[in-house]
Coordinates of C-alpha atoms and ligand atoms in Angstrom, one line a residue:
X1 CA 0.0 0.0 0.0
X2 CA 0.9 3.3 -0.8
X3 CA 2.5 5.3 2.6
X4 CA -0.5 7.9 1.5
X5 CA -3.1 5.4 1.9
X6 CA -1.2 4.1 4.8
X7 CA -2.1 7.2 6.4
X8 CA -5.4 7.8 4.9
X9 CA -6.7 4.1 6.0
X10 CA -5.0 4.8 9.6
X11 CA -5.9 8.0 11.1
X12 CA -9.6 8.5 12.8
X13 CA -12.8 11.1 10.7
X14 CA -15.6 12.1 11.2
X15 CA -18.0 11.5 8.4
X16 CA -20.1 14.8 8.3
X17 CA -21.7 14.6 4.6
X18 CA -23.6 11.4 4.2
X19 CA -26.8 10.4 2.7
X20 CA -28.2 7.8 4.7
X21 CA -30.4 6.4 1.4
X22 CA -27.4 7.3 -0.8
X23 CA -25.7 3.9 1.1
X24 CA -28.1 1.8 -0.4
X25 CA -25.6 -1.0 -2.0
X26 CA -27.4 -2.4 -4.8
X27 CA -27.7 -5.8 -3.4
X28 CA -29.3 -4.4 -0.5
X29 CA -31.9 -2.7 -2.7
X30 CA -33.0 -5.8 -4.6
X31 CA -33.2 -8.1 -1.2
X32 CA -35.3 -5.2 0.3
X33 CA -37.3 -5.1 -2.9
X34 CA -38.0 -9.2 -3.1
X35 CA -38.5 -8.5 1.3
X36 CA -41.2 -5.5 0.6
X37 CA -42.8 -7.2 -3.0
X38 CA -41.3 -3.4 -4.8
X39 CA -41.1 -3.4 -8.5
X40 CA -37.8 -2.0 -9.4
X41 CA -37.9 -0.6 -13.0
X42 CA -34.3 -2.4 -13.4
X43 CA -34.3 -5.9 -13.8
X44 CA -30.8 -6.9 -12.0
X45 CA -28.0 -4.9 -10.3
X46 CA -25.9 -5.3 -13.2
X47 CA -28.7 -3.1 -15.1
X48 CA -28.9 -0.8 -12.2
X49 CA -25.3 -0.4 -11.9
X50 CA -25.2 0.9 -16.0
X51 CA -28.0 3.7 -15.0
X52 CA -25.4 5.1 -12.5
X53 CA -24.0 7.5 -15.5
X54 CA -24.9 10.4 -14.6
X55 CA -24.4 14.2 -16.3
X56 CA -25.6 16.4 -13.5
X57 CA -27.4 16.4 -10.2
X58 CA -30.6 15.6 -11.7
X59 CA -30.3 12.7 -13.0
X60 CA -28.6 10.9 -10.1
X61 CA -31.4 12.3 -8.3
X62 CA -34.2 10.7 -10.3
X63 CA -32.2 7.3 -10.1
X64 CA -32.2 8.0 -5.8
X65 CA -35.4 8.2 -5.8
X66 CA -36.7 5.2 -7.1
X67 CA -33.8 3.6 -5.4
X68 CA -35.0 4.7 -1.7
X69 CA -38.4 3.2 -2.9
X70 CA -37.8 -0.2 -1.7
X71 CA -37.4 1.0 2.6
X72 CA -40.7 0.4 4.3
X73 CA -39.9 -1.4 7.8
X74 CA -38.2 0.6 10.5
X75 CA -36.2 -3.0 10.0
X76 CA -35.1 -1.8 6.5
X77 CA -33.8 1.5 7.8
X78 CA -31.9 0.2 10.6
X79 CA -30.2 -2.2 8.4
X80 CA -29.6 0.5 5.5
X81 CA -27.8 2.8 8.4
X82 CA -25.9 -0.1 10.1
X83 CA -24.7 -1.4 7.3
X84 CA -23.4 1.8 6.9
X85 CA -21.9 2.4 10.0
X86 CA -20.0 -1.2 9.6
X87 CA -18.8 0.3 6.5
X88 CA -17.5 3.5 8.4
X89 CA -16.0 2.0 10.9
X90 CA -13.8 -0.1 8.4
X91 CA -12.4 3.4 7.1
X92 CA -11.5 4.3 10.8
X93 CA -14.5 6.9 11.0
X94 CA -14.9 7.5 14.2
X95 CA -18.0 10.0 14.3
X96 CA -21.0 10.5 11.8
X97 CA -23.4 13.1 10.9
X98 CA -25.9 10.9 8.6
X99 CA -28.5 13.1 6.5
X100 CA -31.6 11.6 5.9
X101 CA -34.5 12.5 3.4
X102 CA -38.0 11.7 5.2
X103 CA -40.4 13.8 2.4
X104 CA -38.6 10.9 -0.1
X105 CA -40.7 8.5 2.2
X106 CA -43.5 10.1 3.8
X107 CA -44.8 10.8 -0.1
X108 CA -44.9 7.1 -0.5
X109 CA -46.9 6.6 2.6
X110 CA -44.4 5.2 5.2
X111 CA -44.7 6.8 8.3
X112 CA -42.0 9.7 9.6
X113 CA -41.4 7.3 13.2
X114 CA -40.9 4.2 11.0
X115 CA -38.1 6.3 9.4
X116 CA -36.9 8.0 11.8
X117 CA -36.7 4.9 14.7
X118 CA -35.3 2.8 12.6
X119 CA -32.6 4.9 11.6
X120 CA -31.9 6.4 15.0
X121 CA -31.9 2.4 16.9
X122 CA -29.5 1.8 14.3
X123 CA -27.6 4.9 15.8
X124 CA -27.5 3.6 19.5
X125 CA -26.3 0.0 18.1
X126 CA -23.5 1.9 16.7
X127 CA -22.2 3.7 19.4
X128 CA -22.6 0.6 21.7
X129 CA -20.8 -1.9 19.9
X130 CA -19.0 -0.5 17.4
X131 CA -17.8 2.3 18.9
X132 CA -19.1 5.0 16.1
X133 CA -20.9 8.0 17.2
X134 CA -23.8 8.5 15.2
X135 CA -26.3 11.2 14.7
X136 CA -29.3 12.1 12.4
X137 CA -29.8 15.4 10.1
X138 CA -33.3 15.6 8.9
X139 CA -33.0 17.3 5.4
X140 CA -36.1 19.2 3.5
X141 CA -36.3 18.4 0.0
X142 CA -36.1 21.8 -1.6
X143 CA -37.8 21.2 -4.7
X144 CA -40.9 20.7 -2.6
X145 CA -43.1 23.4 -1.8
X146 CA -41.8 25.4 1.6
X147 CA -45.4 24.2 3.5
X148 CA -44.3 20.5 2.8
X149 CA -41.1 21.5 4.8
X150 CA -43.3 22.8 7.9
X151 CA -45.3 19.8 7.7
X152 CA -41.9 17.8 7.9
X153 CA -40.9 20.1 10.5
X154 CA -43.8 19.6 12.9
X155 CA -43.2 16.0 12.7
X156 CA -39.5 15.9 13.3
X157 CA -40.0 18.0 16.5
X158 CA -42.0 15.1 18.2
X159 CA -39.3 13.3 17.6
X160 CA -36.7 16.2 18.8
X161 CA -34.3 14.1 21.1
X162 CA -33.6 11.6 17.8
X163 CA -32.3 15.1 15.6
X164 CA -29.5 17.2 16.0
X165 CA -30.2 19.0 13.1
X166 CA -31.6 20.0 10.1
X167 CA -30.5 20.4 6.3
X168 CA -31.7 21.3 2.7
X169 CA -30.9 19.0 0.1
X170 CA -32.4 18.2 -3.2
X171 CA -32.1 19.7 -6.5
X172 CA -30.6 22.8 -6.3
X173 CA -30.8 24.9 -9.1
X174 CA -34.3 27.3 -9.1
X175 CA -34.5 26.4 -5.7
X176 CA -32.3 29.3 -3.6
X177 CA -32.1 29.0 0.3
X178 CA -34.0 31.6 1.1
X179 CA -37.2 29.6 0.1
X180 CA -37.1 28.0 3.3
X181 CA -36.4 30.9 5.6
X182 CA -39.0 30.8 7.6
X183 CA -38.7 27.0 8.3
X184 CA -35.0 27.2 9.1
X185 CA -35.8 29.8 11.5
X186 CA -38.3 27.6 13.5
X187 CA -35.6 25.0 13.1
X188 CA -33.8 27.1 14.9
X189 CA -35.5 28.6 17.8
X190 CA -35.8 24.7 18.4
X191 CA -32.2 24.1 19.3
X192 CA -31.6 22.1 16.2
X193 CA -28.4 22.9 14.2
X194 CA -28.6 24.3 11.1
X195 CA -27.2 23.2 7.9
X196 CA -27.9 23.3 3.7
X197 CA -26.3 22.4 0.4
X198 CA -25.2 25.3 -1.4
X199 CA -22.5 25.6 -4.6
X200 CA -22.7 22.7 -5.3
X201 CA -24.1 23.2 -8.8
X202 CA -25.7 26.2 -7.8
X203 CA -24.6 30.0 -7.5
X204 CA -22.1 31.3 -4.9
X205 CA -25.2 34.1 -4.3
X206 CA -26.9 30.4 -2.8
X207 CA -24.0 30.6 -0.1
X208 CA -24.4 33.7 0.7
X209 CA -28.0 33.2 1.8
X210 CA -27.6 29.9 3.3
X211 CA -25.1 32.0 5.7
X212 CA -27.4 35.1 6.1
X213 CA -30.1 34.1 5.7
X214 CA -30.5 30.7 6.7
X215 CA -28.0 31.2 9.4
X216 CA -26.2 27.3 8.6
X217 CA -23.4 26.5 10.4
X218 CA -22.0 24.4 7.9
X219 CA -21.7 24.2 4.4
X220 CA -22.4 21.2 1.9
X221 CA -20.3 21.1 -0.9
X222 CA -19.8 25.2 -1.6
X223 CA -17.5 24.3 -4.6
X224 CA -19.1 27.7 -6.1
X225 CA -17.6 29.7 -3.1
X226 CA -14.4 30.2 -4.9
X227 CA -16.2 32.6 -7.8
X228 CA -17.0 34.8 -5.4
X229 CA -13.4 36.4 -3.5
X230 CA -15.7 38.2 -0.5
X231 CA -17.1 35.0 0.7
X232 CA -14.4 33.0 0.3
X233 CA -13.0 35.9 2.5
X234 CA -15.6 35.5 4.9
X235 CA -15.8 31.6 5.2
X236 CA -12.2 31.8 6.1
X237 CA -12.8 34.6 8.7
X238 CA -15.8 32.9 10.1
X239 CA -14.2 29.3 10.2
X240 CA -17.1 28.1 8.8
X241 CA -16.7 24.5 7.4
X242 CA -16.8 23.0 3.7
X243 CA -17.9 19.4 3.6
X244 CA -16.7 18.6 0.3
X245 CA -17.4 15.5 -1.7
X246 CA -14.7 15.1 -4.8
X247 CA -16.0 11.7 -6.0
X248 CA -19.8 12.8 -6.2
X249 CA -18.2 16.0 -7.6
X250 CA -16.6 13.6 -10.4
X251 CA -19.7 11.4 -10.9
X252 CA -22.2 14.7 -11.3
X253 CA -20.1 16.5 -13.5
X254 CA -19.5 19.2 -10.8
X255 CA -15.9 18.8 -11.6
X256 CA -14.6 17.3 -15.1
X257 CA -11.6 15.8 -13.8
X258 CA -10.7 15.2 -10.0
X259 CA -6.8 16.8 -11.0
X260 CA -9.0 20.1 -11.0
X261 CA -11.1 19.4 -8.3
X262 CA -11.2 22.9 -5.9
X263 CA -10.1 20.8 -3.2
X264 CA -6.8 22.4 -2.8
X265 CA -7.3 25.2 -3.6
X266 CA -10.1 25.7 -1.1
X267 CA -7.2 25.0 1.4
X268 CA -4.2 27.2 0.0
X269 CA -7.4 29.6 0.5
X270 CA -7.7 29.1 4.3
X271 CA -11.1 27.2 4.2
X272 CA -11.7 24.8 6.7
X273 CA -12.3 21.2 4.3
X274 CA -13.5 18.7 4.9
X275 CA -13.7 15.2 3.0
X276 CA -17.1 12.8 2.5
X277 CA -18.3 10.4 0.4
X278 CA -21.9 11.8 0.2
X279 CA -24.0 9.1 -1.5
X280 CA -21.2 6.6 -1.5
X281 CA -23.2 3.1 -3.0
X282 CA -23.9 5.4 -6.4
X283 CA -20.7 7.2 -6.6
X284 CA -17.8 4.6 -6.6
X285 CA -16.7 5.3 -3.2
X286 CA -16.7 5.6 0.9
X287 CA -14.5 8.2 2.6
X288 CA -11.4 6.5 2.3
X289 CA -12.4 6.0 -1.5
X290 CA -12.9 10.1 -1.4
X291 CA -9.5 10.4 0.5
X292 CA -7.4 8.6 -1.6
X293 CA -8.5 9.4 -4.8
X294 CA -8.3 13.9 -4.2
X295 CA -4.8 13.2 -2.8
X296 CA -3.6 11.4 -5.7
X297 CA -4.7 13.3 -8.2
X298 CA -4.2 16.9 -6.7
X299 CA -0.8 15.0 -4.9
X300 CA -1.5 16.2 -1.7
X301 CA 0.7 15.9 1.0
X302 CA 0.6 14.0 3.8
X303 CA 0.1 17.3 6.4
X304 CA -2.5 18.2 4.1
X305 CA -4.0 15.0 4.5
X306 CA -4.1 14.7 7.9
X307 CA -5.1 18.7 8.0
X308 CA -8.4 17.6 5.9
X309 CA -8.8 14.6 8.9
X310 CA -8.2 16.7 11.8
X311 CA -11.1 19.4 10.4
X312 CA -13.8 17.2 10.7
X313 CA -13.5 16.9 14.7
X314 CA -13.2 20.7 14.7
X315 CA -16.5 20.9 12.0
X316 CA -18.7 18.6 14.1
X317 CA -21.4 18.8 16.4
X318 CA -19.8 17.3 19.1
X319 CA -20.1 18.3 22.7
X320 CA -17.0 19.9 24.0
X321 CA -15.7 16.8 26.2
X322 CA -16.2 14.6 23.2
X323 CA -14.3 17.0 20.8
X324 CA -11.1 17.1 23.2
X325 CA -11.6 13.2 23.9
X326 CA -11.3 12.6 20.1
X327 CA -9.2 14.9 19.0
X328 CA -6.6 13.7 21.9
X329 CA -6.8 10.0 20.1
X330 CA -6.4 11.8 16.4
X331 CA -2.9 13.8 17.8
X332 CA -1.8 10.3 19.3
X333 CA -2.3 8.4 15.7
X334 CA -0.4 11.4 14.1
X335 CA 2.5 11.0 16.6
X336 CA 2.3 7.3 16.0
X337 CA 3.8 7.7 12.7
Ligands
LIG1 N1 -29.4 14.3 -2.1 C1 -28.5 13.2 -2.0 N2 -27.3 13.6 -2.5 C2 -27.4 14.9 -2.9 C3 -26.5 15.8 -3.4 N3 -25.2 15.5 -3.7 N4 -26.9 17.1 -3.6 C4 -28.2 17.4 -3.3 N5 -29.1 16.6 -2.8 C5 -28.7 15.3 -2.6
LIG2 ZN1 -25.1 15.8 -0.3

């Protein structure tokens, strides 16, 4: 193995830019389909596996969609997320931050609980044996109309102590952040943390408002940032995390070629990066996958590379004690050589 991989494979992450029904492998998602009696429109995952060529956002969205069509049982949520957090902890991730997409259920008539317990069960299983923190970010689809959002909203808060968060995810383009103002601000006088896509295909101006007037904490993907010199300014002022994703970057055509991926640049700029896998069963890859193949082609170096590691305890929503407890371990593996 490569002393870069070495590294990579070694040292602990958090995993802060996940799609929990973006892990659906597909030989989970025809057993779940022969379990639930759901008609896929592909006929084997060889077929499926072709229609993963996608040319923008869009059209890995309306693949997703379908895809996610085959949970039902709290059972098949729990396994979707443990399965993933197996998978984590194989790539040494030590904390998670999984989004998950209830209006991509609710529409079809499974229940917001059934979601939302088995994914969060699947949680508490995680911490206890495998050692994986794990928390849920609900996410409002944004091509839905805002008063689906509130709807989703009300829901979500009766389940408040299963959430540490909320996100806004979805297609992107035509669909700015400020049409969910209002929402994120009741979001927000609710304690939860607030977070949203924005840059990834859309506008750096979509950035802008997810800071201002959103008020996120975070941002998901902001590739687009960089067009716009003020805001990178500010984002590097204000600390205020990337999570970056290069391989679903690659696979939507956000980025022709992963030797120009913004990655780097982000960094020489002074933004705090961080590395994800995003919707890793559709696009070729887990974090380690998304770690390995940025530092090869933009030839990273190995203090970069454990730079981009070490951000994601700092960009997390951990509790203080937690942060300094991790981060202690993280220092040691460095030292460790
Ligand atoms: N939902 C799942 N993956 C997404 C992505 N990369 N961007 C926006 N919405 C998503
Ligand atoms: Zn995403």
């Amino acid at each position: 193995m490569l002393e870069r991989d070495a590294l990579i494979a070694r040292l602990p992450k958090c995993e802060l830019h996940i799609h929990i029904e973006g892990s659906l492998e597909p030989e989970l998602m025809f057993e779940l389909a022969a379990r639930n009696g759901v008609q896929l429109p592909w006929p084997d995952v060889e077929t499926l596996r072709r229609a993963y060529a996608f040319n923008s956002l869009q059209d890995f969205l309306d693949v997703y969609y379908v895809g996610m069509s085959v949970l039902v049982t709290e059972r098949d949520f729990f396994d979707l997320a443990f399965a993933y957090l197996k998978r984590a902890r194989a790539d040494n991730v030590a904390h998670v931050e999984m989004f998950f997409d209830p209006q991509g259920h609710t529409v079809r008539g499974v229940s917001f609980a059934t979601v939302v317990n088995g994914l969060h069960a699947a949680c508490t299983k995680a911490r206890e044996e495998l050692g994986v923190g794990a928390s849920l970010i609900m996410c409002f689809l944004r091509h839905l109309e805002e008063a689906d959002a509130h709807a989703t909203l009300d829901e979500a808060l009766r389940h408040r102590d299963k959430i540490i968060g909320v996100g806004l995810d979805s297609s992107e383009r035509g669909h700015p952040p400020e049409k969910f103002a209002r929402v994120f601000r009741r979001a927000g006088d609710a304690g939860l943390n607030l977070f949203a896509h924005a840059g990834e295909e859309g506008p750096a101006d979509y950035v802008w408002q997810a800071l201002d007037v959103l008020g996120v904490k975070r941002v998901d993907h902001g590739n687009r940032a960089l067009d716009d010199d003020v805001l990178v300014a500010r984002l590097a002022r204000e600390r205020v995390p990337l999570t970056v994703c290069p391989l679903s970057n690659l696979r939507l055509k956000v980025v022709d070629d992963m030797r120009r991926h913004p990655l780097k640049r982000m960094m020489d700029k002074d933004l705090k990066v961080t590395v994800n896998s995003d919707d890793p069963a559709y696009f070729g890859g887990y974090i380690n996958d998304n770690f390995r193949a940025v530092s090869s082609a933009l030839d990273l170096s190995e203090t970069e590379i454990v730079a981009l590691a070490r951000n994601s305890f700092s960009a997390a929503m951990m509790d203080e004690d937690e942060r300094t407890t991790a981060l202690a371990r993280f220092e040691a593996v460095v030292r460790g050589g």
